[in-house]
Each structure stands twice: as C-alpha cells, then as structure tokens.
C-alpha cells in the first residue's frame, strides 16, 4: 500500500489529505482536520448573554458570521424581534464578511494556483503577464480591506465584532461615515471587477491546461439564500436535490436534524454531513445554483454569464472559485445600495427579558448555512451546538480528492501534478478548519 | 530585506487576519512562512518568528520547539499564544474529562490536557497581547516596537467621559439597555474593565458602545501581580463610580467559568513552565 500525505496551506486552519493506493489503484482519499479546541464543551456554564462575545473566537476569518448567528440564537430563545434598522446593519455586517472572505479566498488562497506561485506576495517577482497582474497583491489587499472596513463600521471591530446585541445593534451609522465607506467601495468596485476578470481568464486557461474543471458529478446543494434576491442574513435552509436540480426541501434551522445526517469520523476532528446518503455541497457554488438573480447590475451580469457558460446547476468544483468572484462583486454593490439610505435616527435596539429555553440562530456564512443552537438553563448555557458549513462539504471534498487521485495515480507512477491538484481541490471548497472542528 | 515567519498553532486565525490588514510590512519584510497565505514546507531561518495560537496538541509542541531554533527573535502574538486564550476555558476538570473522552481520535495529533501558552515551553522575547492584536500593533512589532506610543490603560484611549454625579445602582447585562454616546460605560452600569486593561488597542470596543472585555490583558501596573490585584482594582473603580453592591460586582467578574474576561483565561503572573519553574512576564517585554 502506498500512503501519500499532503499537508495543506492557503486554507484556514490545520488539515491534511491522506491518499492510499495499491498497485496504482486508489483505495481511499481522506481529509483530516488535525486541530481541536472544544468550544461546545468549554462554553458550557457560560452566561448565555456572553455568547456573542465568546463565540466569534471560534474563527477569526468567520467571526462575523458566528457573532450574528449567536445573537440570533439568543433572540430566538428570548422571543425578541429586532427593529428594521438593526436588521439592515446586520445585513451590512454579513456583506462585509462576504466581501472580506471572498477577496481572501479568491486572491490570497487560490490566485497563486492560477499563476504557479507559492504566495500572492511572490507574484511581482515572477515574470508574468505584466499589465493584468501589475501590483496584484496591493490591489487584492485594497479590495479585501474595503471588506474589513465595512465590518469595522457595522460591527465595531473587524475581527470578533461587538456591535450586534440581543434586540438589535449598539448603534446606527452616521451619514458622514456611511458616505466615506460608500466612496471607498465605489473605488474598490472597478478594481475588484478587473481582478476578477483576470482571475476568470486564468481559470479558463488553467482548466484548458488540465483538461478538466474537476469533479463534476451531481451533488445536493445547501444554502440559506435562494430565489430572486439573496439575503445572507438567513431565514430558511434550502436543499437542491441531486437528480432534479429543484429545491426538494426547505426547513428552518430548528428542523435541520430531520434532513441532515451529521456523523463523527474517527480519523478527523471534523464531522461530516450527508443528505439521505447523498454528497452535499454548500458555499458559493450552492448559491450560484440556487439563486436566479442577484439584483445588482455588475454581479448579475457575471451570474448570467456563469449560468450561460456552465449551466444551472453547474457541478465542476473549480466553479466554486468563480462563483466566489461573483459574490465579491455583489457584496460591494449591495453594500453601496444600503449605505445610500439613512442608517441612523430610527430605533436600533429594543428591550428584552432573558429567559430559559432553546434557541436557534441561522445565517448564510461565506461557506454556507451556519447554525448556532443553545439550550439555556438558569441563564447559563447548558448545551451548545455549532453546525458548521465546512462540515457539509467534507464528503464532497473527499469525493473530489478521489477523482483527482484517480486521474493522477496510475500503475506506472504518481503524476507530480497530484500535489497541486490536491491543493486546488481543497481550496475550491475554501474549508475553514477552526470552524469545522471548533 | 528582513525575513519573518508566522507559526500558527491552535487558534482561530484572527491574529493572522489582523496581520494581513497591516499590509505596510509588504515593503519591508519578506514573509517566508505562514501556512494561511504561503505554501512552504517548513520554517526557514528568519529574523523574526511570530507565534500565534496556543499549544493544544503534541504536534503544536513539536512544531514550536523546532521553529524557535530558526529565529533570531521570538514574538508571542495574541491571547492564545500568551495565556492559552479562549481554549483555556476548557481547563476545567469536568470539561477536560468530557472532551478528552469524546474527542479521542486515533489518527490525528493527540490533544494535550490543556491549551498552553508558548512560553511554557520556549523563551519568548516579546509579547503582544490582544484578541487579536490590532493591525497597528502588528506593524509596531515588525518595525519599531520601542517607539510604539500607547496609553497605560484602555480608559485613556476610549474618549468617553466619566461623570461624577451619575451612579448606577445595578449592573446592566452586556446585551441590555440603550448605550448613550460619549458617556463612560461604567456610569451607564456596564461592567467595562478598560480601567485596568492595557492600552494600545485604541479602545475600539467601548467606542462602538460595547464594554471592554480586557483582551489586551493587564496593564503594566498589574501584569507582574496576581489576578487578585486586578479584581481588587476593578472593584475599587466600581465602588467609587457606582452604587452597585459589592457582591453583584464580584458575581459579574467571576462568572462561572471566567468566560467574560479574556485576560482571566490564565493568570499572567502565576505562569509556570511545564517543567515547574516560575516564569513571570516582565513588563518591558510586553507591547
Ligand atoms: S488570540 Fe484571539 S484572535 Fe488570536 S488566535 Fe487566539 S482567539 Fe484568535
Ligand atoms: S477595548 Fe478592551 S476588549 Fe476591546 S480590543 Fe481593547 S482591550 Fe480588547
């Protein structure tokens, strides 16, 4: 038996891939998450109202999503409905999260694969297509920073934000700050589009060189946004069936167990989800498949081109990366729309009375639907459960790894392309290991 | 060009993300190792090694001990690397027993009984507390740590006004009430610990209307003292500025598993190396 171990980089957290082959026949391809901190255990006994400050620490990349999901779970338990302005500011927070994450994944994590370098910060020292790539690192960081500034504006801090509270948010956004942010986004938009166009071209060239866009077998898709106009704030979870390409189930977070099977794996600190034995996929491609229109001009144009060129639903895994670029553009455009409206003056939070019970909070994080579920006794957390988007993708990652392994392992030899393929496969799913293991 | 590396142990990557936002280092340093953004097999020889995250698994420990040998200067960044961080909340008998039993996995790195700070095992030259440290702090570390200007405590950076004649009778939960702009959060009944927390973050939390939870750790006055001294100091502030009964403050500060205050996660003063020796963190080494 030949066992190949691939350490992973340019993803969030610690994980590795183990591929086993015998006589050139692939036996297994496993994705191992190798870190674990134990949040479900360590928050037991915490005063429930402290969760929105504690749980962002599950992940510094996704802290905004955890912050908002946590507040929503408490509101569900306490029976509170925040005022409309608070919901708008939370949507802005989620857009900042989306913008920051998709810029990071697109440019810092996966662009180097298209350019054949080890890191985005190496690009300018290599001899590549000058114009399109001049100053690519600086431009990518500029776009990414527009996202972190947006989170800071709406959340107080761009990592581990604090402004969402039970019943609303701690305050509105002043007109001057909003218009400055809008100006920054307006500047970032053409930069983001130009970078994404380059990225798209390089992705097409990459797939032409490889002769594949990766694992393109059908899968079921899972997202908390859907239909004509997405809202990453999250309401229901929708599931697109494997065969049909239609929405085959729609359910609130509290019913997720009736639809999703979550199982522990003995070789990894991350669990795995499936739907009636089928491989599930969440993240950008799930949304591109389930959303018909984004409702903002540039992003919509990209989405239509995507649907035209690759179909709806599309299945090949490198399309996850392209779908991320569309959302990057959407996040900028949508945030600009929201910032044009007044974001202060109206009520931002309403009073509430804490009570014991159970609550579920759902948001569409960049990686897919995120659920926080708390049971509260005597004001303290008796049990907490975090249902993590990356976990929905683990089986899909393993299936795609197997497809890549079968392509590059033959009875004669292991093609050296395999190592790069493993990196590309995993990064297409943009897994977050700190979240997946928590 | 100077070279630096970031060794990511068990943390949340928030520290690394904050570093990415301090992009001005791009012109001055070459980043040679940081798995989040660079594909490189191993830590090469570097001028500066930043360590983020706590030592949670035996693999973390192995990587840490190997990496420090390659570095001229070792810097622990973030609460996790300095005091074990949020994962240290799991350092309770009940929790430890549960998760060591339920999370025993044969094929992945073994968990250590708790999340250790880096200096439990290796010598650290500079500490940069924060959860995460701000981008400005990261820039200071990489450029000129000695010129970094900060106030002693968060209160002095927060800009809210302390009022003499407004004394709340009870504490408000973090999530409750309408926060008035410009007025000290203590005057409004929030349990803000900015008065004994190290400055340098520019007080983003109280500025945004949320109490400081102390992620920057104790100020120079307390950092070499035991945690009892911090409690006493915070209680004294509340005794002067509020009419909240002392036992209510006490209860708020010592929530069941010390969930709230990040600098309580581990006792800065009573830090012991795993071998046993006493090992305080001198304030000169803390940014
Ligand atoms: S110190 Fe805070 S931001 Fe840094 S790794 Fe630990 S939890 Fe994350
Ligand atoms: S205000 Fe307090 S909690 Fe916020 S960053 Fe500063 S030290 Fe940390």
XYZ file of C-alpha atoms and ligand atoms in Angstrom:
741
model
C 0.000 0.000 0.000
C 1.272 3.465 -0.869
C 0.203 6.191 1.525
C 0.655 9.755 0.357
C 0.285 12.576 2.868
C -0.276 16.132 1.701
C -0.020 18.959 4.225
C -2.282 21.861 3.251
C -1.679 25.571 3.065
C -3.585 28.621 1.896
C -6.699 27.456 3.685
C -7.888 28.452 7.161
C -6.526 26.112 9.800
C -4.753 22.815 10.142
C -5.615 19.876 7.930
C -4.016 17.346 5.635
C -5.005 14.928 2.926
C -4.177 11.229 3.016
C -4.444 9.218 -0.187
C -3.943 5.470 -0.210
C -3.291 3.474 -3.361
C -2.485 -0.139 -4.040
C -0.886 -1.118 -7.335
C -1.842 2.205 -8.810
C -5.496 1.788 -7.781
C -6.758 4.462 -5.426
C -8.166 2.919 -2.262
C -9.160 5.992 -0.319
C -8.822 9.762 -0.151
C -9.316 11.304 3.259
C -9.493 14.833 4.514
C -8.176 15.099 8.068
C -8.754 18.094 10.282
C -5.956 17.991 12.830
C -6.796 20.724 15.325
C -9.423 20.919 18.035
C -10.242 23.395 20.795
C -13.588 22.161 22.110
C -15.960 25.136 22.033
C -19.084 23.029 22.537
C -17.546 21.863 25.773
C -15.880 24.984 27.017
C -18.901 27.292 26.670
C -20.943 25.085 28.983
C -21.796 27.109 32.052
C -21.132 30.437 30.346
C -23.749 33.136 30.949
C -25.837 32.914 27.781
C -25.668 36.648 27.149
C -21.877 36.463 26.824
C -22.014 34.109 23.859
C -21.960 36.848 21.194
C -18.570 37.926 22.592
C -17.196 34.443 23.172
C -18.118 32.504 20.041
C -16.572 34.787 17.423
C -13.312 33.315 18.754
C -14.252 30.048 17.091
C -12.764 31.614 13.989
C -11.105 34.903 13.175
C -11.926 34.504 9.491
C -15.642 33.865 10.074
C -16.078 35.726 13.373
C -18.802 37.999 11.995
C -20.976 35.059 10.989
C -20.624 33.492 14.458
C -21.318 36.806 16.149
C -24.575 37.316 14.241
C -25.686 33.661 14.473
C -25.141 33.803 18.213
C -27.257 36.912 18.679
C -29.979 35.354 16.533
C -29.956 32.157 18.613
C -30.426 34.160 21.813
C -33.202 36.223 20.233
C -34.922 33.029 19.204
C -34.692 31.731 22.774
C -35.870 35.012 24.320
C -38.565 35.678 21.718
C -37.231 39.052 20.577
C -37.606 40.680 17.153
C -35.064 43.423 16.450
C -36.150 46.662 14.733
C -35.695 47.009 10.935
C -32.657 49.320 11.114
C -30.819 46.764 13.247
C -31.520 44.083 10.651
C -30.178 46.323 7.913
C -26.964 46.943 9.848
C -26.585 43.225 10.452
C -27.029 42.592 6.733
C -24.205 45.070 6.153
C -22.089 43.108 8.613
C -22.722 39.910 6.679
C -21.870 41.677 3.416
C -18.591 42.883 4.897
C -17.883 39.311 5.930
C -18.694 38.063 2.429
C -16.534 40.695 0.770
C -13.564 40.095 3.040
C -13.812 36.336 2.767
C -14.308 36.078 -0.985
C -11.440 38.511 -1.600
C -9.181 36.465 0.672
C -10.152 33.149 -0.856
C -10.004 34.380 -4.431
C -6.784 36.326 -4.339
C -4.710 35.168 -1.393
C -5.694 31.482 -1.337
C -6.375 30.476 -4.953
C -4.879 33.092 -7.288
C -1.357 31.679 -6.682
C -2.581 28.335 -8.124
C -3.550 30.094 -11.340
C -0.195 31.865 -11.519
C 2.029 28.999 -10.446
C 3.493 30.738 -7.396
C 3.594 29.858 -3.691
C 2.090 33.061 -2.438
C 0.369 36.174 -3.730
C 3.186 38.180 -2.210
C 5.598 36.478 -4.627
C 3.755 37.447 -7.765
C 5.532 40.638 -8.645
C 8.893 38.953 -8.590
C 7.901 36.411 -11.235
C 7.756 37.065 -14.925
C 4.107 37.021 -15.725
C 1.704 38.799 -17.977
C 2.555 42.334 -16.915
C -0.465 44.584 -17.293
C -3.246 42.466 -15.868
C -1.109 41.493 -12.911
C 0.802 44.665 -12.123
C 0.523 45.351 -8.400
C -1.879 42.456 -7.983
C -1.070 41.958 -4.276
C -1.668 45.596 -3.428
C -4.894 45.714 -5.427
C -6.155 42.498 -3.858
C -5.429 43.835 -0.383
C -7.226 47.064 -1.260
C -10.406 45.164 -2.149
C -10.105 42.949 0.882
C -9.661 45.952 3.134
C -12.850 47.534 1.876
C -14.491 44.451 3.412
C -12.692 44.714 6.733
C -13.504 48.427 6.913
C -17.155 47.656 6.270
C -17.190 45.120 9.115
C -15.463 47.618 11.407
C -18.048 50.263 10.537
C -21.029 47.981 11.132
C -19.501 45.789 13.854
C -17.047 47.940 15.805
C -14.151 45.523 15.193
C -13.428 43.640 12.007
C -12.278 40.540 13.837
C -14.535 39.468 16.708
C -17.091 42.259 16.199
C -19.192 43.520 19.102
C -21.995 45.700 17.775
C -24.743 43.131 17.273
C -26.565 42.618 20.574
C -29.739 40.848 21.590
C -32.629 43.045 20.423
C -30.624 44.925 17.809
C -27.268 46.627 17.434
C -25.463 49.050 19.757
C -25.903 51.972 17.368
C -26.590 53.276 13.881
C -24.109 54.530 11.297
C -23.667 58.283 10.873
C -24.147 59.905 7.456
C -20.519 61.025 7.129
C -19.101 57.593 7.963
C -21.583 55.913 5.628
C -20.715 58.122 2.705
C -16.965 57.701 3.275
C -17.454 53.937 3.260
C -19.558 54.188 0.139
C -16.789 56.125 -1.585
C -14.234 53.507 -0.597
C -16.463 50.757 -2.000
C -17.040 52.720 -5.196
C -13.282 52.837 -5.641
C -12.898 49.156 -4.861
C -15.596 48.024 -7.313
C -13.709 48.514 -10.612
C -10.547 47.133 -9.005
C -12.448 44.038 -7.899
C -14.051 43.580 -11.334
C -10.711 43.930 -13.127
C -9.045 41.438 -10.797
C -11.955 39.049 -11.180
C -11.838 39.278 -14.984
C -8.160 38.372 -14.862
C -8.960 35.573 -12.442
C -11.705 34.264 -14.736
C -9.347 34.224 -17.737
C -6.625 32.471 -15.790
C -9.161 29.912 -14.522
C -10.258 29.129 -18.070
C -6.610 28.779 -19.080
C -5.938 26.539 -16.101
C -8.814 24.205 -16.883
C -7.750 24.102 -20.534
C -4.245 23.098 -19.478
C -5.582 20.452 -17.084
C -8.329 19.277 -19.397
C -10.869 19.421 -16.566
C -12.703 21.718 -14.180
C -12.524 18.950 -11.558
C -15.125 16.613 -10.058
C -18.346 17.400 -11.912
C -20.665 14.648 -10.741
C -24.011 15.932 -9.431
C -24.441 16.660 -5.749
C -27.128 18.107 -3.489
C -26.751 21.794 -2.712
C -27.487 23.547 0.537
C -27.937 27.237 1.232
C -29.856 29.687 3.369
C -30.267 32.118 0.464
C -32.389 31.449 -2.582
C -34.619 32.808 -5.312
C -34.592 36.260 -6.807
C -32.600 38.279 -4.339
C -30.271 36.735 -1.780
C -30.010 37.923 1.795
C -27.117 36.434 3.704
C -28.835 37.260 6.958
C -30.535 33.888 6.549
C -34.098 32.645 7.082
C -34.720 29.130 5.813
C -32.347 26.466 4.588
C -33.000 25.181 1.087
C -31.800 21.940 -0.376
C -31.421 21.319 -4.088
C -31.872 17.662 -4.931
C -29.159 15.609 -6.522
C -31.020 14.485 -9.615
C -33.700 17.060 -10.163
C -31.890 20.364 -9.790
C -35.037 21.599 -7.999
C -35.466 22.707 -4.426
C -36.520 19.473 -2.742
C -36.644 20.639 0.841
C -36.966 23.850 2.761
C -36.697 23.972 6.538
C -35.963 26.268 9.455
C -32.736 25.766 11.411
C -34.524 24.004 14.257
C -35.536 21.156 11.937
C -32.136 20.514 10.451
C -31.817 17.078 12.036
C -34.772 15.793 10.040
C -32.866 16.482 6.817
C -29.154 16.376 7.503
C -27.207 13.450 8.898
C -24.148 14.590 10.837
C -21.601 11.919 11.673
C -18.272 11.946 13.502
C -15.225 10.467 11.751
C -12.578 8.637 13.717
C -9.733 9.914 11.528
C -10.526 13.619 11.847
C -11.584 16.210 14.387
C -14.237 17.393 11.923
C -17.632 15.717 11.484
C -19.312 15.111 8.096
C -22.840 15.791 6.855
C -24.902 13.997 4.240
C -28.475 14.041 2.943
C -30.178 10.654 2.576
C -26.839 9.119 1.703
C -26.019 11.766 -0.927
C -22.989 14.011 -1.045
C -23.865 17.581 -0.062
C -22.262 20.800 -1.130
C -22.523 24.246 0.417
C -20.634 27.514 -0.214
C -20.542 29.718 -3.319
C -21.485 27.157 -5.957
C -24.568 26.123 -3.985
C -25.700 29.734 -4.021
C -24.886 30.255 -7.698
C -27.018 27.196 -8.420
C -29.940 28.214 -6.235
C -30.006 31.956 -6.819
C -31.557 33.143 -10.087
C -30.700 36.787 -9.854
C -28.567 38.898 -7.554
C -30.369 42.178 -8.147
C -27.276 44.356 -8.609
C -26.031 45.252 -12.104
C -22.419 44.025 -12.391
C -22.892 40.940 -10.230
C -25.989 39.991 -12.176
C -24.141 40.210 -15.444
C -21.441 37.899 -14.106
C -24.065 35.497 -12.758
C -25.877 35.320 -16.087
C -22.618 34.699 -17.918
C -21.856 31.981 -15.370
C -25.240 30.302 -15.870
C -24.911 30.612 -19.639
C -21.415 29.148 -19.824
C -21.639 26.453 -17.187
C -25.358 25.742 -16.789
C -27.601 25.807 -13.740
C -26.983 23.716 -11.739
C -23.264 23.570 -12.507
C -21.201 20.928 -10.742
C -17.480 21.176 -11.546
C -15.561 22.140 -8.433
C -13.292 24.855 -9.850
C -16.535 26.760 -10.475
C -16.788 27.341 -6.727
C -13.899 29.759 -7.175
C -15.571 31.670 -9.993
C -18.850 31.854 -8.085
C -16.935 33.465 -5.224
C -15.829 36.255 -7.517
C -19.427 36.978 -8.482
C -20.312 37.312 -4.818
C -17.360 39.574 -4.202
C -18.803 41.990 -6.740
C -22.314 41.534 -5.337
C -21.185 42.314 -1.786
C -19.638 45.602 -2.872
C -22.629 46.663 -4.947
C -25.251 45.679 -2.394
C -23.380 47.361 0.473
C -23.235 50.550 -1.600
C -27.011 50.431 -2.061
C -27.621 50.003 1.649
C -25.164 52.741 2.613
C -27.046 55.201 0.402
C -30.048 55.023 2.761
C -30.098 56.719 6.178
C -28.719 54.339 8.814
C -29.346 56.351 11.958
C -32.198 58.168 13.605
C -34.516 55.164 13.895
C -34.591 52.715 16.771
C -31.593 50.329 16.744
C -32.437 48.017 19.636
C -35.419 47.025 21.705
C -35.519 45.898 25.333
C -35.924 42.222 26.147
C -36.171 39.894 29.101
C -33.830 36.915 29.186
C -35.480 33.562 29.788
C -34.502 29.933 29.800
C -35.177 27.684 26.850
C -33.821 26.778 23.487
C -32.785 28.933 20.550
C -31.526 28.503 17.014
C -29.657 31.123 15.003
C -29.079 30.770 11.260
C -27.003 32.865 8.872
C -25.576 32.222 5.430
C -21.850 32.478 6.123
C -19.492 32.679 3.142
C -19.047 28.910 3.430
C -22.761 28.115 3.675
C -25.530 27.872 6.270
C -24.252 28.252 9.831
C -26.455 27.259 12.771
C -25.929 28.062 16.432
C -28.155 26.134 18.807
C -28.188 26.854 22.545
C -30.053 25.353 25.475
C -30.217 27.815 28.349
C -30.818 26.868 31.997
C -30.704 29.394 34.843
C -29.342 31.935 32.410
C -26.345 29.734 31.641
C -25.507 27.677 28.592
C -26.407 24.072 29.376
C -25.636 22.885 25.879
C -24.364 24.498 22.726
C -24.179 23.096 19.257
C -22.476 24.652 16.246
C -23.493 23.277 12.861
C -20.683 24.393 10.590
C -20.874 24.935 6.816
C -17.467 23.353 6.132
C -18.752 20.150 7.710
C -21.435 19.935 4.990
C -18.654 19.923 2.392
C -16.330 17.297 3.856
C -17.736 14.349 1.908
C -17.764 16.444 -1.266
C -14.107 17.335 -0.690
C -13.236 13.674 -0.266
C -15.126 12.676 -3.403
C -13.350 15.367 -5.429
C -9.990 14.311 -3.973
C -10.674 10.796 -5.090
C -11.499 11.956 -8.609
C -8.207 13.879 -8.720
C -6.251 10.953 -7.281
C -7.693 8.576 -9.872
C -6.684 10.976 -12.592
C -3.081 11.314 -11.474
C -2.223 7.934 -9.979
C -1.567 5.181 -12.490
C 0.005 1.730 -12.104
C 3.206 3.221 -13.572
C 3.644 6.235 -11.358
C 2.183 9.113 -9.399
C 1.968 12.186 -11.599
C 3.545 15.125 -9.777
C 0.527 17.219 -10.744
C -1.324 15.382 -7.955
C 0.144 17.557 -5.239
C -1.081 20.735 -6.935
C -4.411 19.107 -7.718
C -4.944 18.277 -4.045
C -4.356 21.909 -3.134
C -6.733 23.145 -5.837
C -9.482 20.701 -4.885
C -9.401 21.598 -1.220
C -9.173 25.340 -1.844
C -12.140 25.221 -4.225
C -14.238 24.415 -1.157
C -12.481 27.094 0.929
C -12.799 24.946 4.050
C -12.381 26.533 7.444
C -10.867 24.094 9.889
C -11.073 26.219 13.023
C -14.830 26.349 12.428
C -15.220 22.747 11.315
C -13.600 21.392 14.478
C -14.365 24.291 16.833
C 15.143 42.583 3.231
C 14.405 41.105 6.645
C 12.583 37.807 6.758
C 9.781 36.792 9.045
C 7.611 33.741 9.605
C 4.319 33.109 11.352
C 3.907 29.825 13.167
C 0.183 29.189 13.549
C -0.624 26.880 16.436
C -4.152 26.132 17.701
C -6.004 29.419 17.422
C -8.711 30.995 15.366
C -6.550 32.675 12.667
C -7.858 36.051 13.848
C -4.305 37.060 14.673
C -3.159 36.208 11.160
C -6.072 38.067 9.629
C -5.174 41.160 11.663
C -1.615 40.860 10.392
C -2.881 40.735 6.800
C -4.567 44.069 7.357
C -1.271 45.614 8.410
C -0.109 45.319 4.854
C 2.612 48.001 5.175
C 5.109 45.260 6.108
C 4.973 44.101 2.481
C 7.519 46.782 1.571
C 9.913 45.988 4.408
C 9.776 42.289 5.057
C 9.694 39.084 3.183
C 7.097 36.695 4.583
C 8.668 33.282 4.160
C 6.374 31.040 6.146
C 2.723 31.360 7.147
C 0.527 28.457 6.061
C -2.561 30.685 5.784
C -1.106 32.595 2.839
C 2.169 30.968 1.768
C 2.784 27.419 0.603
C 6.118 26.489 2.175
C 7.155 23.208 3.699
C 8.878 24.369 6.844
C 10.015 27.385 8.839
C 13.338 28.555 7.364
C 15.942 30.744 9.133
C 14.254 34.060 9.947
C 14.872 37.354 11.711
C 11.510 37.353 13.422
C 9.186 34.479 14.280
C 5.646 35.335 15.292
C 3.790 32.652 17.207
C 0.005 32.705 17.229
C -2.372 30.258 18.860
C -1.941 28.092 21.916
C -0.075 24.807 22.273
C -3.038 22.423 22.156
C -1.698 19.225 20.553
C 1.585 17.384 20.658
C 2.092 18.403 17.026
C 1.830 22.080 18.053
C 4.527 21.476 20.627
C 6.819 19.713 18.191
C 6.473 22.467 15.599
C 7.047 25.160 18.203
C 10.251 23.653 19.536
C 11.635 23.184 16.036
C 10.696 26.650 14.806
C 12.215 28.721 17.602
C 15.644 27.311 16.792
C 15.485 29.057 13.413
C 14.633 32.519 14.713
C 16.665 35.481 15.944
C 13.682 36.896 17.784
C 10.581 35.098 19.046
C 7.347 37.061 19.480
C 4.169 35.653 21.019
C 1.165 37.389 19.449
C -2.394 37.214 20.723
C -4.041 35.971 23.868
C -3.861 32.320 22.798
C -0.086 32.279 22.453
C 0.392 34.358 25.597
C -2.048 32.874 28.065
C -3.639 29.918 26.313
C -6.536 32.116 25.236
C -10.150 31.219 24.851
C -9.377 27.498 24.630
C -8.170 27.751 28.185
C -11.781 27.958 29.279
C -11.653 24.218 28.739
C -9.132 23.946 31.539
C -11.760 22.716 33.991
C -11.922 19.163 35.269
C -15.455 18.458 34.048
C -14.826 19.845 30.594
C -11.439 18.193 30.212
C -12.751 14.787 31.180
C -15.619 15.058 28.740
C -13.806 16.137 25.688
C -10.726 14.045 26.154
C -13.101 11.075 26.271
C -15.421 12.098 23.443
C -12.767 13.503 21.141
C -10.195 10.763 21.331
C -9.132 10.144 17.715
C -6.555 7.526 16.807
C -5.193 9.079 13.595
C -4.820 12.757 14.384
C -2.434 14.644 16.684
C -3.079 13.876 20.346
C -4.586 16.605 22.489
C -2.592 17.880 25.446
C -4.629 18.192 28.647
C -4.926 21.955 28.177
C -4.033 24.833 25.867
C -0.606 26.065 26.966
C 0.982 29.426 26.262
C 4.130 29.320 24.118
C 6.411 30.388 26.949
C 5.517 27.313 28.946
C 7.981 25.579 26.632
C 10.254 28.097 24.924
C 11.769 31.514 25.613
C 9.765 34.409 24.254
C 11.429 37.788 23.584
C 8.369 39.939 23.104
C 4.665 39.612 23.954
C 1.898 41.355 22.011
C -1.414 40.756 23.782
C -4.816 41.250 22.183
C -7.534 39.011 20.818
C -6.405 39.741 18.226
C -3.784 42.490 18.475
C -4.759 45.337 16.151
C -3.108 45.810 12.783
C -1.328 48.849 14.219
C 0.234 46.656 16.910
C 1.407 44.172 14.300
C 3.056 46.960 12.350
C 4.769 48.168 15.500
C 6.144 44.701 16.206
C 7.615 44.392 12.758
C 9.019 47.889 12.573
C 9.865 49.636 15.823
C 8.310 48.141 18.949
C 10.212 50.530 21.194
C 8.707 53.633 19.666
C 5.139 52.407 19.975
C 3.066 55.001 21.821
C 0.172 53.814 23.926
C -1.781 54.944 26.950
C -1.395 52.966 30.132
C -4.991 51.767 30.137
C -7.898 51.452 27.690
C -9.910 54.127 29.562
C -7.456 56.783 28.439
C -7.949 55.810 24.818
C -11.711 55.468 24.861
C -12.808 59.095 24.714
C -15.962 58.584 26.804
C -16.459 60.986 29.684
C -16.575 59.836 33.307
C -19.375 61.660 35.143
C -19.114 62.257 38.890
C -22.819 62.513 39.670
C -24.241 59.590 37.665
C -24.109 56.450 39.765
C -25.974 53.342 38.591
C -27.447 51.128 41.328
C -27.142 47.853 39.415
C -25.200 46.265 36.612
C -26.765 46.015 33.185
C -26.213 42.855 31.143
C -23.875 43.297 28.184
C -26.719 42.984 25.802
C -29.172 45.313 27.537
C -30.153 48.963 27.560
C -29.610 51.825 25.170
C -25.956 52.943 25.170
C -25.518 56.727 25.419
C -22.758 58.112 23.243
C -19.815 59.899 24.904
C -20.621 58.810 28.478
C -18.413 56.265 30.291
C -19.959 52.804 30.152
C -19.442 52.372 33.897
C -21.668 55.390 34.513
C -24.270 53.537 32.468
C -23.968 50.357 34.541
C -21.916 48.202 32.199
C -19.156 46.012 33.521
C -16.354 47.512 31.443
C -12.836 46.607 32.546
C -10.999 49.189 30.462
C -9.716 50.802 33.668
C -7.177 48.073 34.330
C -6.669 46.766 30.808
C -3.514 47.579 28.897
C -3.879 50.417 26.381
C -2.644 50.338 22.806
C -5.719 48.959 21.042
C -7.253 52.487 20.796
C -10.386 51.215 22.555
C -12.465 50.020 19.594
C -14.988 48.179 21.780
C -16.094 50.956 24.140
C -16.015 53.338 21.198
C -18.525 51.059 19.466
C -20.678 51.024 22.603
C -19.596 47.656 23.976
C -17.737 47.184 27.275
C -14.047 46.310 27.072
C -13.605 42.637 27.949
C -9.912 43.049 28.591
C -8.415 41.193 25.673
C -5.215 43.247 25.888
C -4.555 41.791 29.315
C -3.463 43.552 32.474
C -1.812 46.973 32.318
C 1.807 47.405 33.416
C 0.659 48.120 36.973
C -0.809 44.621 37.258
C 0.987 42.428 34.809
C 3.536 41.167 37.284
C 0.950 40.804 40.040
C -1.561 38.108 40.810
C -5.087 38.221 39.451
C -6.437 39.117 42.910
C -4.829 42.523 42.468
C -6.737 43.158 39.229
C -10.020 42.178 40.827
C -9.414 44.496 43.736
C -8.606 47.335 41.417
C -11.678 46.851 39.233
C -13.872 46.595 42.320
C -12.404 49.804 43.656
C -13.263 51.611 40.420
C -16.866 50.410 40.641
C -17.091 51.311 44.336
C -16.091 54.879 43.504
C -18.106 55.344 40.344
C -21.299 53.387 41.097
C -23.656 52.328 43.871
C -23.683 48.729 42.682
C -23.405 46.381 45.680
C -20.015 44.745 46.002
C -21.315 41.184 45.763
C -23.030 41.979 42.479
C -19.712 43.168 41.030
C -17.981 40.137 42.426
C -20.539 37.827 40.770
C -20.220 39.636 37.468
C -16.450 39.464 37.461
C -16.208 35.837 38.427
C -18.741 34.349 36.087
C -18.796 30.586 36.439
C -16.006 29.666 34.115
C -14.437 33.124 33.889
C -15.982 33.362 30.470
C -16.063 37.058 30.158
C -12.673 38.494 30.727
C -10.167 37.331 28.286
C -7.267 38.229 30.463
C -8.549 35.999 33.171
C -8.180 32.994 30.939
C -4.885 32.382 32.510
C -3.064 34.067 35.297
C -0.355 36.168 33.715
C 1.579 36.452 36.955
C 1.390 32.862 38.066
C 2.648 31.392 34.829
C 4.627 28.242 35.302
C 6.618 26.368 32.715
C 5.537 22.793 32.280
C 8.771 21.706 33.955
C 7.775 23.647 37.072
C 9.897 26.834 37.211
C 8.271 30.193 37.930
C 8.350 32.455 34.958
C 6.832 35.938 35.220
C 6.410 38.182 32.186
C 8.381 41.344 32.783
C 6.515 44.427 31.615
C 9.481 45.529 29.499
C 8.807 42.567 27.252
C 5.131 43.328 26.723
C 3.984 45.652 23.957
S -5.735 35.464 20.427
Fe -7.867 35.697 19.785
S -7.664 36.325 17.646
Fe -5.687 35.440 18.203
S -5.858 33.256 17.667
Fe -6.486 33.442 19.807
S -8.728 33.611 19.739
Fe -7.940 34.093 17.697
S -11.213 47.713 24.161
Fe -10.724 46.000 25.521
S -11.677 44.195 24.586
Fe -11.610 45.831 23.022
S -9.701 45.491 21.904
Fe -9.200 46.928 23.556
S -8.543 45.617 25.254
Fe -9.583 44.301 23.791
